[in-house]
Coordinates of C-alpha atoms in Angstrom, one line a residue:
M1 CA 2.9 30.8 67.3
G2 CA 3.7 32.9 64.3
S3 CA 6.7 34.8 65.1
S4 CA 5.8 37.1 67.9
G5 CA 8.8 35.9 70.3
R6 CA 5.3 34.5 72.9
A7 CA 4.7 32.4 75.4
Q8 CA 3.4 28.4 74.4
I9 CA 2.2 26.7 77.6
V10 CA 0.8 23.4 76.2
N11 CA 1.3 19.3 76.9
D12 CA 4.0 18.4 75.0
S13 CA 7.6 16.5 74.8
M14 CA 10.4 18.5 75.8
P15 CA 11.9 19.7 72.6
S16 CA 16.0 20.7 71.7
V17 CA 17.8 23.7 72.9
D18 CA 19.7 25.7 70.3
S19 CA 21.5 28.2 72.4
G20 CA 22.2 29.9 69.0
F21 CA 18.4 31.5 69.3
P22 CA 17.7 34.4 70.8
A23 CA 16.5 34.4 74.3
P24 CA 13.1 35.0 74.8
R25 CA 11.2 36.9 77.3
I26 CA 11.1 34.6 80.3
L27 CA 12.2 36.2 84.3
E28 CA 13.5 34.2 87.0
L29 CA 13.0 35.0 90.1
S30 CA 14.2 32.5 92.8
R31 CA 16.2 29.9 91.5
F32 CA 19.8 32.1 91.2
A33 CA 17.8 34.8 95.2
K34 CA 19.4 33.7 97.9
P35 CA 18.9 34.4 100.7
I36 CA 15.3 34.0 100.6
S37 CA 13.1 35.3 103.8
I38 CA 10.1 36.0 103.0
R39 CA 10.8 40.0 102.6
D40 CA 14.2 39.8 100.3
Q41 CA 11.5 37.4 98.3
I42 CA 8.8 40.7 98.1
L43 CA 11.3 43.6 98.1
R44 CA 13.1 41.5 94.9
A45 CA 9.5 40.9 92.5
S46 CA 8.8 44.3 93.2
T47 CA 11.3 45.7 91.9
V48 CA 11.9 43.9 89.4
A49 CA 8.2 43.7 87.8
R50 CA 8.8 48.1 87.7
A51 CA 11.8 47.5 86.0
V52 CA 11.2 45.2 83.4
P53 CA 10.4 48.0 80.2
S54 CA 6.7 48.2 79.4
D55 CA 6.0 46.6 75.9
W56 CA 7.0 43.6 77.8
L57 CA 3.8 44.4 79.8
D58 CA 1.5 44.9 76.2
G59 CA 0.0 40.9 76.6
E60 CA -0.6 38.6 77.7
V61 CA 1.8 37.6 81.2
V62 CA 1.7 34.1 82.8
V63 CA 2.9 33.8 86.2
I64 CA 4.3 30.2 87.6
G65 CA 4.3 29.9 91.1
A66 CA 1.3 31.5 93.7
G67 CA 3.4 32.5 96.8
V68 CA 4.6 35.5 97.8
A69 CA 7.1 35.9 95.6
G70 CA 4.3 35.5 92.4
L71 CA 1.7 37.2 93.8
V72 CA 4.0 40.7 94.5
F73 CA 4.6 40.9 90.6
A74 CA 1.1 40.0 89.3
S75 CA 0.4 42.4 91.9
C76 CA 3.1 44.8 90.6
V77 CA 1.7 44.3 86.7
L78 CA -1.6 44.4 86.8
E79 CA -1.0 48.2 88.7
Q80 CA 1.2 49.4 86.3
A81 CA 0.2 47.7 82.8
E82 CA -3.4 48.3 82.0
R83 CA -3.3 46.7 79.1
A84 CA -1.5 43.5 80.7
R85 CA -3.4 40.2 81.3
V86 CA -2.4 38.5 84.0
T87 CA -2.9 34.2 84.4
V88 CA -1.1 32.8 87.0
I89 CA -0.7 29.1 87.9
E90 CA 0.1 27.4 90.6
R91 CA -0.2 23.4 90.9
E92 CA -1.2 23.2 94.9
P93 CA -4.8 23.1 95.8
N94 CA -4.4 27.5 97.1
A95 CA -1.7 30.0 97.4
V96 CA 0.7 30.8 99.6
Y97 CA 0.6 27.2 100.2
R98 CA 4.0 26.5 102.0
Q99 CA 3.1 29.1 105.3
A100 CA -0.6 28.0 105.9
K101 CA 1.4 25.0 106.9
A102 CA 3.1 26.7 109.6
S103 CA 1.9 27.3 112.6
S104 CA 5.5 26.4 114.6
R105 CA 6.5 29.2 113.0
S106 CA 6.3 33.7 112.8
I107 CA 7.0 35.7 109.9
D108 CA 8.3 39.7 110.9
P109 CA 9.4 41.4 107.4
F110 CA 11.8 44.1 109.3
Q111 CA 13.3 41.5 111.2
Y112 CA 16.7 40.7 108.9
D113 CA 17.1 44.4 108.9
W114 CA 19.8 43.9 111.6
P115 CA 22.3 45.5 112.7
A116 CA 20.9 48.3 110.0
P117 CA 18.6 48.3 107.4
H118 CA 20.2 46.3 104.4
W119 CA 17.9 48.0 101.8
N120 CA 18.6 51.8 102.5
I121 CA 15.2 52.7 103.0
D122 CA 13.2 53.0 106.3
P123 CA 11.5 49.6 106.8
E124 CA 8.4 51.2 108.4
S125 CA 7.9 53.2 105.3
I126 CA 7.7 50.4 102.8
K127 CA 4.5 50.1 100.9
F128 CA 4.0 46.8 100.2
P129 CA 2.0 45.0 96.6
M130 CA 0.9 43.6 100.0
A131 CA 1.8 44.4 103.3
P132 CA 2.6 41.7 105.6
I133 CA 2.8 41.9 109.6
R134 CA 4.7 40.6 111.8
Q135 CA 2.2 37.0 113.1
R136 CA 2.8 33.4 112.0
A137 CA 3.2 32.0 108.9
D138 CA -0.3 30.2 109.0
E139 CA -2.2 33.9 110.0
F140 CA 0.3 35.0 107.1
A141 CA -1.4 32.5 104.8
K142 CA -4.5 33.8 105.6
L143 CA -4.3 37.6 105.2
W144 CA -2.3 37.1 101.5
R145 CA -5.1 34.0 100.2
R146 CA -7.7 37.3 101.3
S147 CA -5.0 39.9 99.4
L148 CA -5.9 37.6 96.7
I149 CA -9.4 37.7 96.8
R150 CA -9.5 41.3 96.7
L151 CA -7.0 41.6 93.8
H152 CA -9.5 39.3 91.6
S153 CA -12.3 42.0 92.8
R154 CA -10.4 44.3 91.8
Y155 CA -8.3 43.9 88.0
G156 CA -11.3 41.3 87.5
S157 CA -10.5 39.9 84.1
R158 CA -7.2 40.8 84.0
L159 CA -6.4 38.6 86.5
E160 CA -6.8 34.3 86.8
V161 CA -5.4 32.4 88.8
R162 CA -5.7 28.7 87.8
Y163 CA -4.4 25.7 90.2
L164 CA -2.2 23.1 88.6
Q165 CA -0.8 20.1 89.6
E166 CA 1.9 19.6 88.6
F167 CA 5.0 22.0 86.9
L168 CA 7.5 19.7 85.5
G169 CA 9.6 23.3 83.9
A170 CA 10.9 25.3 80.8
S171 CA 12.6 24.8 77.6
P172 CA 12.9 26.9 74.8
R173 CA 12.1 26.0 71.4
V174 CA 14.7 26.5 69.0
D175 CA 12.9 29.4 67.0
G176 CA 13.4 31.6 70.0
K177 CA 9.9 31.1 72.2
I178 CA 9.5 29.2 75.5
I179 CA 6.5 26.4 76.2
A180 CA 6.4 25.2 79.7
F181 CA 5.1 22.1 80.5
I182 CA 1.9 21.7 82.4
K183 CA 0.9 18.3 83.7
N184 CA -2.4 18.4 84.6
M185 CA -4.2 15.2 85.3
G186 CA -7.6 15.9 85.9
E187 CA -9.7 18.2 87.6
V188 CA -8.3 20.0 90.2
S189 CA -10.1 23.2 92.3
G190 CA -12.4 23.5 89.4
V191 CA -9.8 24.2 86.6
D192 CA -9.7 21.8 84.2
R193 CA -7.6 21.2 80.7
R194 CA -8.0 24.4 78.7
G195 CA -5.2 23.6 75.9
E196 CA -2.8 25.9 75.6
L197 CA -2.1 29.3 77.4
E198 CA 0.0 32.4 75.2
A199 CA 2.1 34.5 76.7
D200 CA 4.4 37.6 76.4
L201 CA 6.2 37.6 79.7
L202 CA 6.7 33.9 80.9
V203 CA 7.7 34.7 84.7
L204 CA 9.0 31.5 86.9
A205 CA 8.0 31.9 90.5
R206 CA 8.3 28.5 91.2
G207 CA 10.3 28.7 95.0
S208 CA 13.6 27.5 96.5
G209 CA 13.3 24.1 95.0
A210 CA 12.9 20.4 96.9
E211 CA 15.1 20.6 100.1
F212 CA 17.8 18.3 101.2
N213 CA 16.4 16.6 104.3
C214 CA 16.6 13.0 104.1
V215 CA 19.6 10.5 104.3
H216 CA 19.4 7.5 102.1
Q217 CA 21.1 4.3 104.6
G218 CA 23.7 2.7 102.6
H219 CA 24.7 5.7 100.2
G220 CA 27.8 6.5 102.1
G221 CA 28.8 8.4 98.6
S222 CA 25.6 10.5 98.1
F223 CA 24.7 13.8 99.2
P224 CA 22.8 14.1 101.8
G225 CA 19.2 13.3 100.9
V226 CA 19.7 13.2 97.0
L227 CA 20.3 9.6 95.7
R228 CA 23.1 9.1 92.6
R229 CA 22.1 8.2 89.1
G230 CA 21.6 3.5 89.4
E231 CA 21.2 4.1 93.1
E232 CA 17.8 2.9 94.9
K233 CA 16.9 4.0 98.4
D234 CA 15.8 1.0 101.0
P235 CA 12.7 1.2 101.6
A236 CA 12.8 -0.5 104.9
N237 CA 14.5 1.8 106.2
H238 CA 14.5 5.4 105.4
F239 CA 14.7 8.5 107.5
V240 CA 12.9 11.5 106.4
G241 CA 12.7 14.6 108.6
R242 CA 10.0 17.3 108.3
T243 CA 10.5 20.0 105.7
F244 CA 11.2 23.7 106.8
W245 CA 7.5 24.7 106.4
E246 CA 5.8 21.9 107.8
Y247 CA 3.9 22.3 110.8
D248 CA 5.9 20.6 114.1
N249 CA 6.0 21.9 117.8
L250 CA 9.9 22.7 117.7
H251 CA 9.1 25.4 120.2
Q252 CA 7.4 23.8 122.7
L253 CA 8.9 20.8 123.3
K254 CA 10.6 20.0 127.2
G255 CA 13.1 17.4 128.7
K256 CA 14.0 16.2 124.8
R257 CA 17.5 15.2 122.9
I258 CA 17.5 16.8 119.9
Y259 CA 20.3 16.9 116.8
I260 CA 19.8 19.3 114.6
S261 CA 22.0 19.0 110.8
G262 CA 22.9 22.2 109.2
G263 CA 24.6 25.5 109.5
G264 CA 23.1 27.9 107.4
D265 CA 19.2 30.2 108.4
G266 CA 17.1 27.5 108.5
A267 CA 19.5 24.6 110.8
L268 CA 19.8 27.9 113.0
Q269 CA 15.7 29.5 113.5
D270 CA 15.3 25.1 114.3
F271 CA 18.3 25.4 117.1
I272 CA 17.1 28.5 118.0
R273 CA 13.2 27.8 118.3
A274 CA 14.6 24.1 120.3
T275 CA 15.9 25.7 122.9
A276 CA 14.6 28.8 123.9
G277 CA 11.2 27.5 122.3
V278 CA 10.4 31.7 120.7
L279 CA 9.4 31.2 117.2
C280 CA 12.3 33.2 115.1
A281 CA 16.2 34.7 116.2
G282 CA 14.2 38.3 116.5
D283 CA 12.2 37.5 119.7
V284 CA 15.8 36.0 121.4
I285 CA 17.0 39.7 120.6
S286 CA 14.1 41.1 122.3
A287 CA 15.4 39.6 125.1
L288 CA 18.2 41.2 125.8
P289 CA 18.6 44.7 128.4
V290 CA 18.5 47.6 125.5
E291 CA 21.6 48.8 126.0
V292 CA 22.9 45.7 124.9
Q293 CA 21.1 45.2 122.2
N294 CA 22.3 49.0 120.9
F295 CA 25.7 47.8 121.9
L296 CA 25.9 45.0 119.3
Q297 CA 23.7 47.2 116.6
S298 CA 26.4 49.8 117.4
S299 CA 29.7 47.4 116.9
L300 CA 28.3 45.1 114.4
Q301 CA 27.3 47.2 111.8
G302 CA 31.0 48.0 110.0
E303 CA 32.2 43.8 110.0
C304 CA 28.4 43.1 107.9
L305 CA 28.2 46.4 105.9
H306 CA 31.9 44.2 104.6
Y307 CA 30.1 40.9 104.4
D308 CA 27.1 42.7 102.7
R309 CA 29.5 44.3 100.6
L310 CA 31.9 40.9 99.8
W311 CA 28.9 38.9 99.7
A312 CA 27.7 41.4 96.8
S313 CA 31.3 40.9 94.6
G314 CA 30.9 37.8 94.3
R315 CA 34.8 37.0 95.4
A316 CA 34.2 33.8 97.4
D317 CA 37.8 33.9 98.9
D318 CA 37.4 36.6 100.1
F319 CA 34.0 36.6 100.9
S320 CA 34.8 33.1 103.1
R321 CA 37.2 35.0 105.4
A322 CA 34.1 37.7 106.3
V323 CA 32.4 35.2 107.6
D324 CA 35.3 33.4 109.8
H325 CA 36.1 37.2 110.7
L326 CA 32.4 38.1 111.8
E327 CA 31.8 35.5 113.4
Y328 CA 34.3 35.7 115.7
R329 CA 33.9 39.2 116.5
M330 CA 30.2 38.3 117.2
Q331 CA 31.6 34.8 120.2
T332 CA 34.0 38.4 121.4
L333 CA 31.4 40.8 121.6
I334 CA 28.9 38.5 123.5
E335 CA 31.8 37.3 125.9
M336 CA 32.1 41.3 127.1
I337 CA 28.7 41.4 128.1
P338 CA 27.1 42.1 131.6
D339 CA 23.6 41.3 132.1
F340 CA 21.3 38.8 129.8
G341 CA 18.6 40.2 130.7
E342 CA 16.1 38.3 129.8
L343 CA 17.4 35.5 127.7
D344 CA 19.1 33.8 130.5
S345 CA 15.5 33.2 132.0
I346 CA 14.2 31.9 129.2
L347 CA 17.1 29.4 128.6
R348 CA 16.2 28.0 132.0
R349 CA 12.3 26.6 131.1
R350 CA 13.3 24.7 128.7
R351 CA 15.2 21.1 130.1
N352 CA 16.9 20.2 126.0
E353 CA 19.5 18.9 125.1
V354 CA 20.2 20.5 121.9
V355 CA 23.3 19.3 119.5
I356 CA 24.1 21.1 116.0
G357 CA 26.3 19.7 114.0
H358 CA 27.7 21.6 110.9
P359 CA 30.8 21.3 108.3
G360 CA 32.8 24.1 109.0
C361 CA 34.8 25.2 111.1
M362 CA 32.2 28.8 111.6
F363 CA 28.4 28.6 110.0
S364 CA 27.6 29.3 106.8
P365 CA 26.0 31.8 104.9
C366 CA 23.2 33.5 107.0
Y367 CA 21.8 36.7 108.1
H368 CA 23.2 38.4 110.3
I369 CA 20.3 38.1 113.3
N370 CA 20.3 34.2 112.8
R371 CA 24.0 33.9 113.8
I372 CA 23.8 36.1 116.6
A373 CA 21.3 34.5 118.5
A374 CA 22.6 31.3 118.0
L375 CA 25.4 32.0 119.2
L376 CA 24.3 34.4 122.2
V377 CA 21.9 30.3 122.7
L378 CA 25.0 28.5 122.8
H379 CA 27.5 31.3 125.0
R380 CA 24.2 31.4 127.8
S381 CA 23.1 27.8 127.6
K382 CA 27.0 27.2 128.6
S383 CA 26.3 28.6 132.1
A384 CA 23.0 28.4 132.6
R385 CA 21.1 26.5 135.3
R386 CA 21.0 22.4 136.2
G387 CA 17.9 21.5 134.9
G388 CA 18.3 24.6 131.7
T389 CA 18.8 23.7 128.1
R390 CA 22.1 22.4 127.3
T391 CA 23.6 22.6 123.7
S392 CA 26.9 21.9 121.6
R393 CA 28.5 22.4 118.8
L394 CA 30.2 19.6 116.3
R395 CA 32.2 21.3 114.1
H396 CA 33.4 19.7 110.6
V397 CA 31.0 16.7 110.9
K398 CA 28.4 16.3 108.0
L399 CA 25.4 13.8 109.3
R400 CA 26.0 10.1 107.2
D401 CA 22.8 8.2 109.1
V402 CA 20.0 8.6 110.8
R403 CA 19.0 5.2 111.9
S404 CA 16.3 3.7 113.9
D405 CA 16.2 2.1 117.2
G406 CA 14.0 -0.1 117.4
M407 CA 10.8 -0.2 119.7
G408 CA 9.7 -1.3 116.1
H409 CA 9.8 0.9 114.0
V410 CA 11.0 1.6 110.6
C411 CA 11.6 4.2 109.2
R412 CA 9.0 4.6 106.0
H413 CA 9.4 8.4 104.6
S414 CA 7.7 9.9 106.9
G415 CA 9.2 13.6 109.1
R416 CA 5.6 13.5 111.2
E417 CA 5.7 9.1 111.8
C418 CA 9.3 9.4 112.4
S419 CA 10.1 12.0 114.9
R420 CA 8.0 10.3 117.6
F421 CA 9.7 7.6 118.0
R422 CA 13.7 8.1 119.0
H423 CA 16.7 7.5 115.8
K424 CA 20.5 6.9 116.7
V425 CA 22.7 9.6 114.0
V426 CA 26.3 8.7 112.3
V427 CA 28.1 11.4 111.8
D428 CA 31.5 12.0 109.7
Q429 CA 34.6 13.2 111.3
L430 CA 35.7 15.4 107.7
S431 CA 39.1 15.7 107.2
E432 CA 41.9 17.6 106.6
S433 CA 41.5 17.7 102.6
A434 CA 37.5 17.5 102.4
K435 CA 37.0 20.2 104.4
P436 CA 37.1 23.4 101.5
G437 CA 34.9 20.9 99.2
L438 CA 32.8 20.5 102.2
W439 CA 29.4 18.7 100.5
H440 CA 31.4 16.4 97.9
G441 CA 31.4 13.2 98.9
W442 CA 31.8 11.7 102.7
H443 CA 36.2 11.8 103.2
G444 CA 35.8 11.4 106.6
E445 CA 36.2 9.3 110.0
S446 CA 33.0 8.3 111.9
R447 CA 33.0 10.2 114.6
R448 CA 31.3 8.2 117.7
M449 CA 28.8 10.6 120.1
K450 CA 28.2 9.7 124.0
R451 CA 25.1 9.4 123.0
S452 CA 23.8 9.1 119.9
D453 CA 20.2 8.7 120.3
F454 CA 17.7 11.5 119.2
D455 CA 13.9 12.7 120.3
R456 CA 13.9 14.5 118.0
I457 CA 16.4 15.5 113.8
I458 CA 16.3 18.0 112.2
I459 CA 17.8 17.8 108.6
R460 CA 18.2 20.6 106.6
H461 CA 21.3 20.6 103.8
G462 CA 19.6 23.3 101.6
N463 CA 18.1 23.2 98.8
S464 CA 18.0 21.5 95.0
F465 CA 18.6 24.9 92.0
S466 CA 14.9 25.4 91.2
A467 CA 11.8 22.9 92.2
N468 CA 10.5 21.0 89.5
E469 CA 13.7 22.0 87.6
N470 CA 14.8 19.6 84.0
E471 CA 18.4 19.1 82.6
T472 CA 17.6 20.9 79.1
S473 CA 16.3 23.8 81.8
R474 CA 19.7 24.8 82.9
E475 CA 21.1 24.9 79.8
I476 CA 18.2 28.1 79.1
R477 CA 20.1 31.4 79.8
Q478 CA 17.9 33.0 82.3
L479 CA 16.9 36.3 82.6
L480 CA 18.3 37.5 86.1
P481 CA 16.7 40.2 87.6
Y482 CA 18.4 40.9 90.6
C483 CA 18.6 43.3 93.4
Q484 CA 21.6 43.2 95.6
D485 CA 23.0 45.2 98.1
L486 CA 25.8 47.2 96.9
P487 CA 27.1 50.0 98.8
Q488 CA 29.3 52.2 97.3
D489 CA 32.1 54.1 99.8
E490 CA 33.1 52.9 103.1
E491 CA 30.0 55.1 104.6
A492 CA 29.2 52.5 106.9
K493 CA 25.3 53.7 105.2
F494 CA 23.7 51.5 102.3
E495 CA 22.5 52.0 99.2
K496 CA 21.7 49.6 95.7
E497 CA 22.4 49.0 92.7
F498 CA 20.2 47.3 91.4
W499 CA 21.2 44.7 87.8
R500 CA 20.3 46.0 84.3
L501 CA 17.6 44.2 83.5
Q502 CA 18.6 42.1 79.6
P503 CA 16.9 40.0 78.0
G504 CA 19.1 36.5 78.0
Y505 CA 21.7 37.1 80.2
A506 CA 22.0 37.7 83.9
L507 CA 24.1 41.6 84.3
G508 CA 26.0 42.1 87.6
A509 CA 27.1 45.3 89.4
G510 CA 31.2 45.3 88.4

């Protein structure tokens, strides 16, 4: 490769890492980006692409991942850098693969601008590189694939998309260059082994990583969904829940008992779908009278602004207290509402019994609209007429085990198959010493529920750091371009401060 500083993508063995050499030109778009809504992926990727020094784009740009972030970055680079040539590498058979299977979820690019826009711009004025609209996730994927075809037509040979089978990771050579390991097991979608790729800039847009959505029986000390080194899962009884973007009919179920484990965005979205029969939290808010919507938005802007500021600052203790205060404030306001409009009617249409269990006292850090929509449903289900939705909330608990209740069913690592049968749920009541650590070991006693059998079990315990990550890639000093909402004063206005781009370092704003 010489000393040009170009990245090289080859089939090779993993080299050693020497942190004494300068870091190469590599952008990590996904690993540290939390939260990770579609809207925020779009804005962050486009912001980063426009902030990259122009000389970085005068040549070959390789993007790993043809999801939302990868396609947005590629389209922005092609638009702003006339000499750039972009190669997008995707391990799945098509672009935007995850969303293409999720007809039971909707994507609203602006629903997380609640109670106020957090990007300091009118949502209606945003011009996305490939503009999404509110629709079902599978329709969203079709729209973006058509946009990709138009990009090919517009830029011709400057854009190439390769669909490979397996991306194993990225690691720098000791001379400061990057090698990304691609394993192409035969021909996939007309693409065969083509040898090496060289790149002046390597962009990792691999998503948020593998989901923790399963429980291994007999390994009480393991993180849910993860085995410790040397442990083996029992193939005879291994429950796994459906992944977030996998199709399910959760919003259509009636008369079922459902258990949801987790307190973050994914768990709350599924709780809302199971209880209210809607596809997103925005539908719950829309069911309220307009004057109630305005009341909640105006009353919560100050608390949400404080929450966002602390989240951006990284002060963990202060942020933890802000989470507790914000949820308490939301609950107080909900109890003051005299009229819930269509929401009560929506809840009466469902006959499900839904239990949500999470390790903390309050729900985890999440988007404000998901938190308040879940609290609204919890509050109103207590007053629902007989036959309507019933809900309960288990605090300071952690999922310990999921067992087949017999009937000839054996769990064999198939979320779709397991969802057809009832299972028994075992949870641990966390001890006081375990509550601050949350996921570090069980440290609790098994808690018995009055009824532990459920028709559907949803596990949303978060994600690993990055898809297909390996030990070597963790040692890279990643270039971390990031966009944070960091208001500069106490007024209720939203200004964002961008993190400066420098090779090899993650630099924050104060």
